[in-house]
mmCIF file of C-alpha atoms in Angstrom:
data_model
loop_
_atom_site.group_PDB
_atom_site.id
_atom_site.type_symbol
_atom_site.label_atom_id
_atom_site.label_comp_id
_atom_site.label_asym_id
_atom_site.label_seq_id
_atom_site.Cartn_x
_atom_site.Cartn_y
_atom_site.Cartn_z
ATOM 1 C CA MET A 1 -107.973 -67.450 -24.033
ATOM 2 C CA GLU A 2 -104.654 -66.549 -25.648
ATOM 3 C CA THR A 3 -103.464 -62.990 -26.147
ATOM 4 C CA LEU A 4 -102.254 -61.516 -29.423
ATOM 5 C CA LEU A 5 -100.132 -58.868 -27.756
ATOM 6 C CA GLY A 6 -96.530 -60.056 -27.661
ATOM 7 C CA LYS A 7 -96.838 -62.270 -30.735
ATOM 8 C CA THR A 8 -94.096 -61.802 -33.329
ATOM 9 C CA LEU A 9 -94.933 -61.490 -37.010
ATOM 10 C CA GLY A 10 -93.896 -65.116 -37.511
ATOM 11 C CA GLU A 11 -96.269 -66.239 -34.772
ATOM 12 C CA LEU A 12 -99.093 -64.160 -36.240
ATOM 13 C CA GLU A 13 -98.435 -65.740 -39.644
ATOM 14 C CA SER A 14 -98.826 -69.173 -38.065
ATOM 15 C CA ILE A 15 -102.127 -68.119 -36.512
ATOM 16 C CA VAL A 16 -103.629 -66.802 -39.735
ATOM 17 C CA ALA A 17 -102.409 -69.885 -41.626
ATOM 18 C CA GLU A 18 -104.135 -72.105 -39.069
ATOM 19 C CA TRP A 19 -107.387 -70.219 -39.669
ATOM 20 C CA LYS A 20 -106.833 -70.203 -43.457
ATOM 21 C CA MET A 21 -106.665 -66.438 -43.678
ATOM 22 C CA PRO A 22 -104.512 -64.601 -46.251
ATOM 23 C CA ARG A 23 -100.904 -64.332 -45.103
ATOM 24 C CA PHE A 24 -100.994 -60.519 -45.301
ATOM 25 C CA THR A 25 -103.565 -60.559 -42.502
ATOM 26 C CA ALA A 26 -100.728 -61.235 -40.048
ATOM 27 C CA ARG A 27 -99.042 -57.950 -40.954
ATOM 28 C CA GLN A 28 -102.367 -56.155 -40.658
ATOM 29 C CA ILE A 29 -102.846 -57.545 -37.144
ATOM 30 C CA ALA A 30 -99.294 -56.552 -36.167
ATOM 31 C CA ASN A 31 -99.969 -53.026 -37.383
ATOM 32 C CA TRP A 32 -103.122 -52.807 -35.290
ATOM 33 C CA LEU A 33 -101.333 -54.158 -32.195
ATOM 34 C CA TYR A 34 -98.056 -52.238 -32.273
ATOM 35 C CA VAL A 35 -98.567 -49.178 -34.476
ATOM 36 C CA LYS A 36 -102.218 -48.276 -33.983
ATOM 37 C CA ARG A 37 -102.180 -49.768 -30.481
ATOM 38 C CA VAL A 38 -105.745 -51.038 -30.350
ATOM 39 C CA SER A 39 -107.311 -52.721 -27.336
ATOM 40 C CA SER A 40 -109.801 -55.000 -29.083
ATOM 41 C CA ILE A 41 -110.003 -57.246 -32.138
ATOM 42 C CA ASP A 42 -113.173 -55.408 -33.194
ATOM 43 C CA GLU A 43 -111.046 -52.309 -33.869
ATOM 44 C CA MET A 44 -109.069 -54.142 -36.585
ATOM 45 C CA THR A 45 -111.386 -52.845 -39.281
ATOM 46 C CA ASN A 46 -109.344 -53.869 -42.362
ATOM 47 C CA VAL A 47 -109.519 -57.492 -41.219
ATOM 48 C CA SER A 48 -112.762 -58.999 -42.524
ATOM 49 C CA LEU A 49 -115.637 -59.389 -40.099
ATOM 50 C CA ALA A 50 -115.591 -63.165 -40.615
ATOM 51 C CA HIS A 51 -111.907 -63.343 -39.761
ATOM 52 C CA ARG A 52 -112.308 -61.078 -36.722
ATOM 53 C CA THR A 53 -115.087 -63.359 -35.515
ATOM 54 C CA LEU A 54 -112.823 -66.398 -35.918
ATOM 55 C CA LEU A 55 -109.997 -64.684 -34.058
ATOM 56 C CA LYS A 56 -112.263 -63.743 -31.136
ATOM 57 C CA GLU A 57 -113.154 -67.406 -30.589
ATOM 58 C CA ARG A 58 -109.636 -68.058 -29.330
ATOM 59 C CA TYR A 59 -107.801 -64.757 -28.849
ATOM 60 C CA ARG A 60 -108.020 -61.361 -27.229
ATOM 61 C CA VAL A 61 -105.655 -58.416 -27.635
ATOM 62 C CA GLY A 62 -104.421 -58.684 -24.048
ATOM 63 C CA ARG A 63 -103.962 -55.058 -23.014
ATOM 64 C CA ILE A 64 -104.056 -54.716 -19.219
ATOM 65 C CA SER A 65 -104.420 -51.357 -17.472
ATOM 66 C CA TYR A 66 -102.273 -50.380 -14.503
ATOM 67 C CA GLU A 67 -104.025 -50.513 -11.140
ATOM 68 C CA GLN A 68 -101.970 -47.975 -9.217
ATOM 69 C CA LYS A 69 -99.809 -44.986 -10.070
ATOM 70 C CA GLN A 70 -97.491 -43.144 -7.687
ATOM 71 C CA GLU A 71 -95.653 -39.947 -8.557
ATOM 72 C CA SER A 72 -92.406 -38.895 -6.904
ATOM 73 C CA LYS A 73 -91.531 -35.325 -6.026
ATOM 74 C CA ASP A 74 -88.798 -35.571 -8.706
ATOM 75 C CA GLY A 75 -91.282 -36.466 -11.475
ATOM 76 C CA THR A 76 -90.609 -40.209 -11.501
ATOM 77 C CA VAL A 77 -93.797 -42.277 -11.820
ATOM 78 C CA LYS A 78 -94.229 -45.875 -10.617
ATOM 79 C CA TYR A 79 -96.949 -48.091 -12.086
ATOM 80 C CA LEU A 80 -98.418 -51.274 -10.633
ATOM 81 C CA PHE A 81 -99.626 -53.793 -13.237
ATOM 82 C CA PRO A 82 -101.526 -57.037 -12.610
ATOM 83 C CA THR A 83 -100.186 -59.953 -14.616
ATOM 84 C CA GLY A 84 -103.449 -61.845 -14.903
ATOM 85 C CA ASN A 85 -102.440 -64.708 -12.590
ATOM 86 C CA GLY A 86 -102.902 -63.039 -9.221
ATOM 87 C CA HIS A 87 -99.473 -61.404 -9.198
ATOM 88 C CA TYR A 88 -98.234 -57.886 -9.834
ATOM 89 C CA ILE A 89 -95.243 -56.134 -11.359
ATOM 90 C CA GLU A 90 -93.929 -52.586 -11.245
ATOM 91 C CA SER A 91 -92.715 -50.308 -14.034
ATOM 92 C CA VAL A 92 -91.035 -46.929 -13.568
ATOM 93 C CA TYR A 93 -91.227 -43.885 -15.850
ATOM 94 C CA ILE A 94 -88.224 -41.551 -15.511
ATOM 95 C CA PRO A 95 -88.344 -38.142 -17.223
ATOM 96 C CA ASP A 96 -84.998 -36.367 -17.599
ATOM 97 C CA LYS A 97 -84.788 -33.289 -19.837
ATOM 98 C CA GLU A 98 -85.093 -34.564 -23.426
ATOM 99 C CA ARG A 99 -85.116 -38.239 -22.363
ATOM 100 C CA ALA A 100 -88.218 -40.143 -21.305
ATOM 101 C CA THR A 101 -87.197 -43.590 -20.068
ATOM 102 C CA LEU A 102 -89.364 -46.503 -19.017
ATOM 103 C CA CYS A 103 -87.845 -49.125 -16.727
ATOM 104 C CA VAL A 104 -89.689 -52.395 -17.385
ATOM 105 C CA SER A 105 -89.903 -55.677 -15.510
ATOM 106 C CA SER A 106 -89.184 -59.081 -17.053
ATOM 107 C CA GLN A 107 -90.239 -61.416 -14.212
ATOM 108 C CA VAL A 108 -92.597 -61.455 -11.242
ATOM 109 C CA GLY A 109 -90.023 -61.290 -8.469
ATOM 110 C CA CYS A 110 -86.566 -62.755 -9.077
ATOM 111 C CA LYS A 111 -84.620 -65.981 -8.471
ATOM 112 C CA MET A 112 -81.207 -64.355 -8.052
ATOM 113 C CA ASN A 113 -81.536 -63.347 -4.377
ATOM 114 C CA CYS A 114 -79.051 -60.453 -4.424
ATOM 115 C CA VAL A 115 -78.922 -59.365 -0.800
ATOM 116 C CA PHE A 116 -79.332 -55.644 -1.516
ATOM 117 C CA CYS A 117 -82.435 -55.962 -3.736
ATOM 118 C CA MET A 118 -86.062 -55.873 -2.635
ATOM 119 C CA THR A 119 -87.139 -57.839 -5.700
ATOM 120 C CA GLY A 120 -84.710 -60.582 -4.741
ATOM 121 C CA LYS A 121 -86.121 -60.620 -1.216
ATOM 122 C CA GLN A 122 -89.573 -61.137 -2.728
ATOM 123 C CA GLY A 123 -88.538 -64.415 -4.333
ATOM 124 C CA PHE A 124 -89.618 -65.744 -7.721
ATOM 125 C CA ASN A 125 -93.305 -65.795 -8.622
ATOM 126 C CA GLY A 126 -93.235 -66.430 -12.379
ATOM 127 C CA GLN A 127 -92.048 -65.411 -15.833
ATOM 128 C CA LEU A 128 -93.570 -62.560 -17.768
ATOM 129 C CA THR A 129 -94.628 -63.177 -21.339
ATOM 130 C CA SER A 130 -93.515 -60.931 -24.162
ATOM 131 C CA GLY A 131 -97.084 -59.615 -24.066
ATOM 132 C CA ASP A 132 -96.663 -58.644 -20.402
ATOM 133 C CA ILE A 133 -93.463 -56.791 -21.307
ATOM 134 C CA ILE A 134 -94.935 -54.984 -24.321
ATOM 135 C CA ASN A 135 -98.061 -54.135 -22.311
ATOM 136 C CA GLN A 136 -95.946 -52.090 -19.916
ATOM 137 C CA VAL A 137 -94.658 -50.004 -22.814
ATOM 138 C CA LEU A 138 -98.128 -49.471 -24.276
ATOM 139 C CA SER A 139 -100.107 -48.934 -21.096
ATOM 140 C CA VAL A 140 -98.221 -46.290 -19.107
ATOM 141 C CA ARG A 141 -99.748 -42.851 -19.578
ATOM 142 C CA GLU A 142 -96.505 -41.524 -21.080
ATOM 143 C CA SER A 143 -96.290 -44.284 -23.699
ATOM 144 C CA GLU A 144 -96.248 -41.948 -26.712
ATOM 145 C CA GLN A 145 -93.470 -39.821 -25.171
ATOM 146 C CA LEU A 146 -90.965 -42.618 -24.523
ATOM 147 C CA THR A 147 -87.483 -42.208 -25.963
ATOM 148 C CA ASN A 148 -85.680 -45.034 -24.158
ATOM 149 C CA LEU A 149 -86.386 -48.398 -22.581
ATOM 150 C CA VAL A 150 -84.336 -50.153 -19.910
ATOM 151 C CA PHE A 151 -84.851 -53.724 -18.712
ATOM 152 C CA MET A 152 -83.845 -52.856 -15.159
ATOM 153 C CA GLY A 153 -87.092 -53.469 -13.318
ATOM 154 C CA MET A 154 -88.163 -56.593 -11.488
ATOM 155 C CA GLY A 155 -86.421 -59.824 -12.474
ATOM 156 C CA GLU A 156 -83.347 -60.975 -14.399
ATOM 157 C CA PRO A 157 -84.033 -60.500 -18.132
ATOM 158 C CA LEU A 158 -81.582 -63.204 -19.230
ATOM 159 C CA ASP A 159 -83.384 -65.709 -16.998
ATOM 160 C CA ASN A 160 -86.415 -65.185 -19.256
ATOM 161 C CA VAL A 161 -84.501 -65.009 -22.497
ATOM 162 C CA ASN A 162 -87.043 -66.415 -24.967
ATOM 163 C CA GLU A 163 -89.751 -63.933 -23.998
ATOM 164 C CA LEU A 164 -87.138 -61.161 -23.821
ATOM 165 C CA PHE A 165 -86.063 -61.839 -27.392
ATOM 166 C CA LYS A 166 -89.637 -61.837 -28.650
ATOM 167 C CA ALA A 167 -90.215 -58.468 -26.992
ATOM 168 C CA LEU A 168 -86.967 -57.064 -28.419
ATOM 169 C CA GLU A 169 -87.954 -58.221 -31.906
ATOM 170 C CA ILE A 170 -91.318 -56.487 -31.641
ATOM 171 C CA LEU A 171 -89.743 -53.305 -30.280
ATOM 172 C CA THR A 172 -87.109 -53.047 -33.026
ATOM 173 C CA SER A 173 -88.766 -54.582 -36.108
ATOM 174 C CA GLU A 174 -90.390 -52.471 -38.806
ATOM 175 C CA TYR A 175 -93.688 -54.340 -38.310
ATOM 176 C CA GLY A 176 -93.631 -53.423 -34.599
ATOM 177 C CA PHE A 177 -92.407 -50.291 -32.839
ATOM 178 C CA ALA A 178 -89.482 -49.806 -35.269
ATOM 179 C CA TRP A 179 -87.258 -48.473 -32.495
ATOM 180 C CA SER A 180 -83.522 -48.271 -32.953
ATOM 181 C CA PRO A 181 -81.778 -50.921 -30.806
ATOM 182 C CA LYS A 182 -79.711 -48.045 -29.406
ATOM 183 C CA ARG A 183 -82.764 -46.861 -27.505
ATOM 184 C CA ILE A 184 -82.899 -50.071 -25.443
ATOM 185 C CA THR A 185 -80.651 -51.367 -22.646
ATOM 186 C CA VAL A 186 -80.863 -54.810 -21.071
ATOM 187 C CA SER A 187 -79.372 -55.233 -17.603
ATOM 188 C CA THR A 188 -78.070 -58.572 -16.311
ATOM 189 C CA ILE A 189 -76.068 -59.974 -13.439
ATOM 190 C CA GLY A 190 -74.358 -62.338 -15.880
ATOM 191 C CA ILE A 191 -76.239 -65.515 -16.880
ATOM 192 C CA LEU A 192 -73.549 -66.895 -19.180
ATOM 193 C CA PRO A 193 -75.487 -69.229 -21.531
ATOM 194 C CA SER A 194 -78.155 -66.594 -22.176
ATOM 195 C CA LEU A 195 -75.570 -63.804 -22.312
ATOM 196 C CA LYS A 196 -73.809 -65.515 -25.210
ATOM 197 C CA ARG A 197 -77.053 -65.693 -27.175
ATOM 198 C CA PHE A 198 -77.842 -62.080 -26.292
ATOM 199 C CA LEU A 199 -74.456 -60.865 -27.513
ATOM 200 C CA GLU A 200 -74.703 -62.821 -30.753
ATOM 201 C CA GLU A 201 -78.331 -62.197 -31.687
ATOM 202 C CA SER A 202 -79.091 -58.731 -30.324
ATOM 203 C CA ASN A 203 -77.837 -55.208 -31.008
ATOM 204 C CA VAL A 204 -79.293 -53.478 -27.965
ATOM 205 C CA HIS A 205 -77.088 -52.048 -25.233
ATOM 206 C CA LEU A 206 -75.857 -54.198 -22.343
ATOM 207 C CA ALA A 207 -75.562 -53.246 -18.671
ATOM 208 C CA VAL A 208 -73.854 -55.642 -16.266
ATOM 209 C CA SER A 209 -74.450 -55.481 -12.506
ATOM 210 C CA LEU A 210 -70.981 -55.845 -10.987
ATOM 211 C CA HIS A 211 -70.910 -54.324 -7.452
ATOM 212 C CA SER A 212 -67.556 -55.815 -6.370
ATOM 213 C CA PRO A 213 -64.368 -56.744 -8.233
ATOM 214 C CA PHE A 214 -63.491 -59.445 -5.682
ATOM 215 C CA HIS A 215 -64.890 -62.957 -6.135
ATOM 216 C CA GLU A 216 -65.704 -63.816 -2.516
ATOM 217 C CA GLU A 217 -67.127 -60.412 -1.752
ATOM 218 C CA ARG A 218 -69.283 -60.347 -4.890
ATOM 219 C CA MET A 219 -70.511 -63.847 -4.060
ATOM 220 C CA SER A 220 -71.601 -62.632 -0.610
ATOM 221 C CA LEU A 221 -73.669 -59.924 -2.304
ATOM 222 C CA MET A 222 -74.765 -61.853 -5.400
ATOM 223 C CA PRO A 223 -75.047 -65.654 -5.151
ATOM 224 C CA VAL A 224 -74.894 -65.907 -8.962
ATOM 225 C CA GLU A 225 -71.150 -65.257 -8.701
ATOM 226 C CA LYS A 226 -70.697 -68.887 -7.629
ATOM 227 C CA ALA A 227 -72.227 -70.255 -10.837
ATOM 228 C CA TYR A 228 -71.131 -67.505 -13.218
ATOM 229 C CA PRO A 229 -68.045 -65.659 -11.902
ATOM 230 C CA ILE A 230 -67.692 -62.104 -13.144
ATOM 231 C CA GLN A 231 -64.268 -62.988 -14.594
ATOM 232 C CA GLN A 232 -65.952 -65.429 -16.987
ATOM 233 C CA VAL A 233 -68.667 -62.904 -17.816
ATOM 234 C CA LEU A 234 -66.022 -60.337 -18.763
ATOM 235 C CA GLU A 235 -64.061 -62.867 -20.802
ATOM 236 C CA MET A 236 -67.175 -63.441 -22.882
ATOM 237 C CA ILE A 237 -67.855 -59.719 -23.271
ATOM 238 C CA ARG A 238 -64.302 -59.176 -24.531
ATOM 239 C CA GLU A 239 -65.068 -61.439 -27.496
ATOM 240 C CA TYR A 240 -67.551 -58.877 -28.879
ATOM 241 C CA ASP A 241 -67.162 -55.395 -30.313
ATOM 242 C CA PHE A 242 -68.366 -52.521 -28.147
ATOM 243 C CA SER A 243 -66.160 -49.887 -29.746
ATOM 244 C CA HIS A 244 -68.850 -48.468 -32.047
ATOM 245 C CA GLN A 245 -72.533 -47.702 -31.465
ATOM 246 C CA ARG A 246 -73.414 -50.618 -29.214
ATOM 247 C CA ARG A 247 -72.437 -49.923 -25.610
ATOM 248 C CA VAL A 248 -71.661 -51.929 -22.517
ATOM 249 C CA SER A 249 -71.849 -50.380 -19.078
ATOM 250 C CA PHE A 250 -71.198 -51.688 -15.588
ATOM 251 C CA GLU A 251 -73.519 -50.907 -12.696
ATOM 252 C CA TYR A 252 -71.784 -50.541 -9.328
ATOM 253 C CA ILE A 253 -73.768 -49.963 -6.135
ATOM 254 C CA LEU A 254 -71.566 -48.454 -3.431
ATOM 255 C CA PHE A 255 -71.959 -49.723 0.135
ATOM 256 C CA GLY A 256 -70.297 -47.735 2.919
ATOM 257 C CA GLY A 257 -67.182 -49.460 4.236
ATOM 258 C CA LEU A 258 -67.661 -52.540 2.066
ATOM 259 C CA ASN A 259 -66.893 -51.954 -1.613
ATOM 260 C CA ASP A 260 -66.161 -48.224 -1.839
ATOM 261 C CA SER A 261 -62.410 -48.098 -1.137
ATOM 262 C CA ILE A 262 -59.655 -46.962 -3.480
ATOM 263 C CA LYS A 263 -58.456 -50.588 -3.399
ATOM 264 C CA HIS A 264 -61.795 -51.616 -4.898
ATOM 265 C CA ALA A 265 -61.529 -48.912 -7.531
ATOM 266 C CA ALA A 266 -58.024 -50.060 -8.504
ATOM 267 C CA GLU A 267 -59.124 -53.686 -8.756
ATOM 268 C CA LEU A 268 -62.164 -52.687 -10.793
ATOM 269 C CA VAL A 269 -59.880 -50.910 -13.263
ATOM 270 C CA LYS A 270 -57.856 -54.113 -13.675
ATOM 271 C CA LEU A 271 -60.993 -56.211 -14.022
ATOM 272 C CA ILE A 272 -62.548 -54.266 -16.903
ATOM 273 C CA ARG A 273 -59.352 -53.295 -18.708
ATOM 274 C CA ASN A 274 -59.519 -53.290 -22.514
ATOM 275 C CA ILE A 275 -63.315 -53.139 -22.538
ATOM 276 C CA PRO A 276 -64.693 -49.895 -24.023
ATOM 277 C CA CYS A 277 -67.281 -49.135 -21.379
ATOM 278 C CA ARG A 278 -68.844 -46.805 -18.873
ATOM 279 C CA VAL A 279 -69.177 -47.391 -15.123
ATOM 280 C CA ASN A 280 -72.315 -46.081 -13.421
ATOM 281 C CA LEU A 281 -71.965 -45.581 -9.676
ATOM 282 C CA ILE A 282 -75.244 -46.000 -7.789
ATOM 283 C CA ARG A 283 -76.032 -44.991 -4.232
ATOM 284 C CA TYR A 284 -77.343 -47.886 -2.164
ATOM 285 C CA HIS A 285 -80.972 -47.485 -1.115
ATOM 286 C CA GLN A 286 -81.517 -49.060 2.282
ATOM 287 C CA ILE A 287 -83.860 -52.066 2.403
ATOM 288 C CA PRO A 288 -85.061 -54.140 5.383
ATOM 289 C CA GLY A 289 -82.618 -56.796 6.553
ATOM 290 C CA MET A 290 -79.530 -55.159 5.044
ATOM 291 C CA ASP A 291 -77.607 -53.167 7.643
ATOM 292 C CA ILE A 292 -74.727 -51.919 5.491
ATOM 293 C CA PRO A 293 -74.927 -48.125 5.132
ATOM 294 C CA ALA A 294 -74.857 -46.243 1.869
ATOM 295 C CA THR A 295 -71.615 -44.594 0.801
ATOM 296 C CA ASP A 296 -71.501 -40.833 1.287
ATOM 297 C CA LEU A 297 -71.139 -38.473 -1.645
ATOM 298 C CA LYS A 298 -67.495 -37.685 -0.904
ATOM 299 C CA ALA A 299 -66.516 -41.359 -1.118
ATOM 300 C CA MET A 300 -68.520 -41.742 -4.331
ATOM 301 C CA GLU A 301 -66.713 -38.785 -5.872
ATOM 302 C CA GLN A 302 -63.321 -40.176 -4.827
ATOM 303 C CA PHE A 303 -64.213 -43.536 -6.378
ATOM 304 C CA GLN A 304 -65.335 -41.784 -9.558
ATOM 305 C CA LYS A 305 -62.153 -39.694 -9.711
ATOM 306 C CA SER A 306 -60.017 -42.795 -9.295
ATOM 307 C CA LEU A 307 -61.669 -44.490 -12.291
ATOM 308 C CA ASN A 308 -61.654 -41.347 -14.425
ATOM 309 C CA SER A 309 -57.927 -40.909 -13.796
ATOM 310 C CA LYS A 310 -57.355 -44.317 -15.380
ATOM 311 C CA GLY A 311 -59.285 -43.395 -18.516
ATOM 312 C CA ILE A 312 -62.577 -45.067 -17.563
ATOM 313 C CA ILE A 313 -65.715 -43.017 -18.079
ATOM 314 C CA CYS A 314 -67.459 -43.094 -14.722
ATOM 315 C CA THR A 315 -70.642 -41.292 -13.746
ATOM 316 C CA ILE A 316 -72.660 -41.029 -10.554
ATOM 317 C CA ARG A 317 -76.241 -41.923 -11.343
ATOM 318 C CA ALA A 318 -78.827 -39.605 -9.866
ATOM 319 C CA SER A 319 -81.169 -41.374 -7.467
ATOM 320 C CA ARG A 320 -84.745 -41.110 -8.750
ATOM 321 C CA GLY A 321 -88.053 -42.003 -7.138
ATOM 322 C CA GLU A 322 -86.705 -43.064 -3.746
ATOM 323 C CA ASP A 323 -89.659 -41.491 -1.929
ATOM 324 C CA ILE A 324 -92.065 -43.864 -3.735
ATOM 325 C CA LEU A 325 -89.762 -46.910 -3.515
ATOM 326 C CA ALA A 326 -88.987 -46.699 -7.223
ATOM 327 C CA ALA A 327 -85.204 -46.300 -7.046
ATOM 328 C CA CYS A 328 -82.645 -48.968 -7.931
ATOM 329 C CA GLY A 329 -83.179 -52.173 -5.931
ATOM 330 C CA MET A 330 -86.441 -51.030 -4.313
ATOM 331 C CA LEU A 331 -89.093 -52.609 -6.567
ATOM 332 C CA SER A 332 -91.275 -55.228 -4.910
ATOM 333 C CA THR A 333 -94.921 -56.270 -5.140
ATOM 334 C CA VAL A 334 -94.914 -58.725 -2.259
ATOM 335 C CA ASN A 335 -97.347 -56.529 -0.314
ATOM 336 C CA SER A 336 -99.485 -55.403 -3.267
ATOM 337 C CA LYS A 337 -103.216 -55.475 -2.838
ATOM 338 C CA GLN A 338 -104.817 -58.532 -4.415
ATOM 339 C CA SER A 339 -107.647 -56.735 -6.198
ATOM 340 C CA PRO A 340 -109.377 -57.891 -9.400
ATOM 341 C CA VAL A 341 -107.488 -57.415 -12.638
ATOM 342 C CA ASN A 342 -108.677 -54.418 -14.637
ATOM 343 C CA SER A 343 -108.288 -55.783 -18.162
ATOM 344 C CA LYS A 344 -108.927 -54.209 -21.536
ATOM 345 C CA GLN A 345 -110.072 -56.998 -23.793
#
């Protein structure tokens, strides 16, 4: 049975046309799904009983409850969601003063195999649908409090670009959540064909995982560098305007004795020159099979100072949720319990 959650207004219009319902019924359904946030077709009371009965023959809303919730000592909350096909994903809620951010997943596992990432070590287990993505936003307990959304959870968003774009449309359109695009950030390691479409068709913020300014070294950390070198990624980014409200940032995990030298900082400055941007320095969180130590705070501060002195805004990102394996690079559901899906129809 198909789910309605994750359908765009255009897709809902096709559904109601197929069932010979009035076209305005599509907008009514969208309102019930994304504004009133119902869990069943029966709750769509301004849709006629006959039409609700027809819809239930083929569709369900598709809301799925989380199965586990873990809370960190710093207030971060990690949720475990079943995907309906025997797999699981994780989402992370991060409260920070006036901001309430949800980090969502876009794939079950990941194909990219970055050596420092637990999701990459898990391997790829499937694409999420736009409904799976939207369900994360609707089904965490803090859903009504959210101020920001980041696609920085499990998976590479631009490797699932069609479903990503459907979710972004629903999140930002007036028939959906009506969020400003400035409340959303999509993170990527640089999938060039999809990146071009993203830059041309979207207004949400972009975050690029960089981690080394040197080709061979970055390739040893991130195999994608062989197919899509960071130089080419940056050349594409330079073709677009990030000098106004839309922002681009670069994520840089610091590994002790590997990519944290002043030489790396100087090369990074050269690499991203003439791009209005921010660099976020991230402490490496140790994972099994990766013996490189994390950089100490002093080295991080020196790296930050070096970039700031060249006019680049550089911040050190606070590590959140490490005690529940919710920090950057630590998400994985490879060992999740395989219990029955708790689904709200």
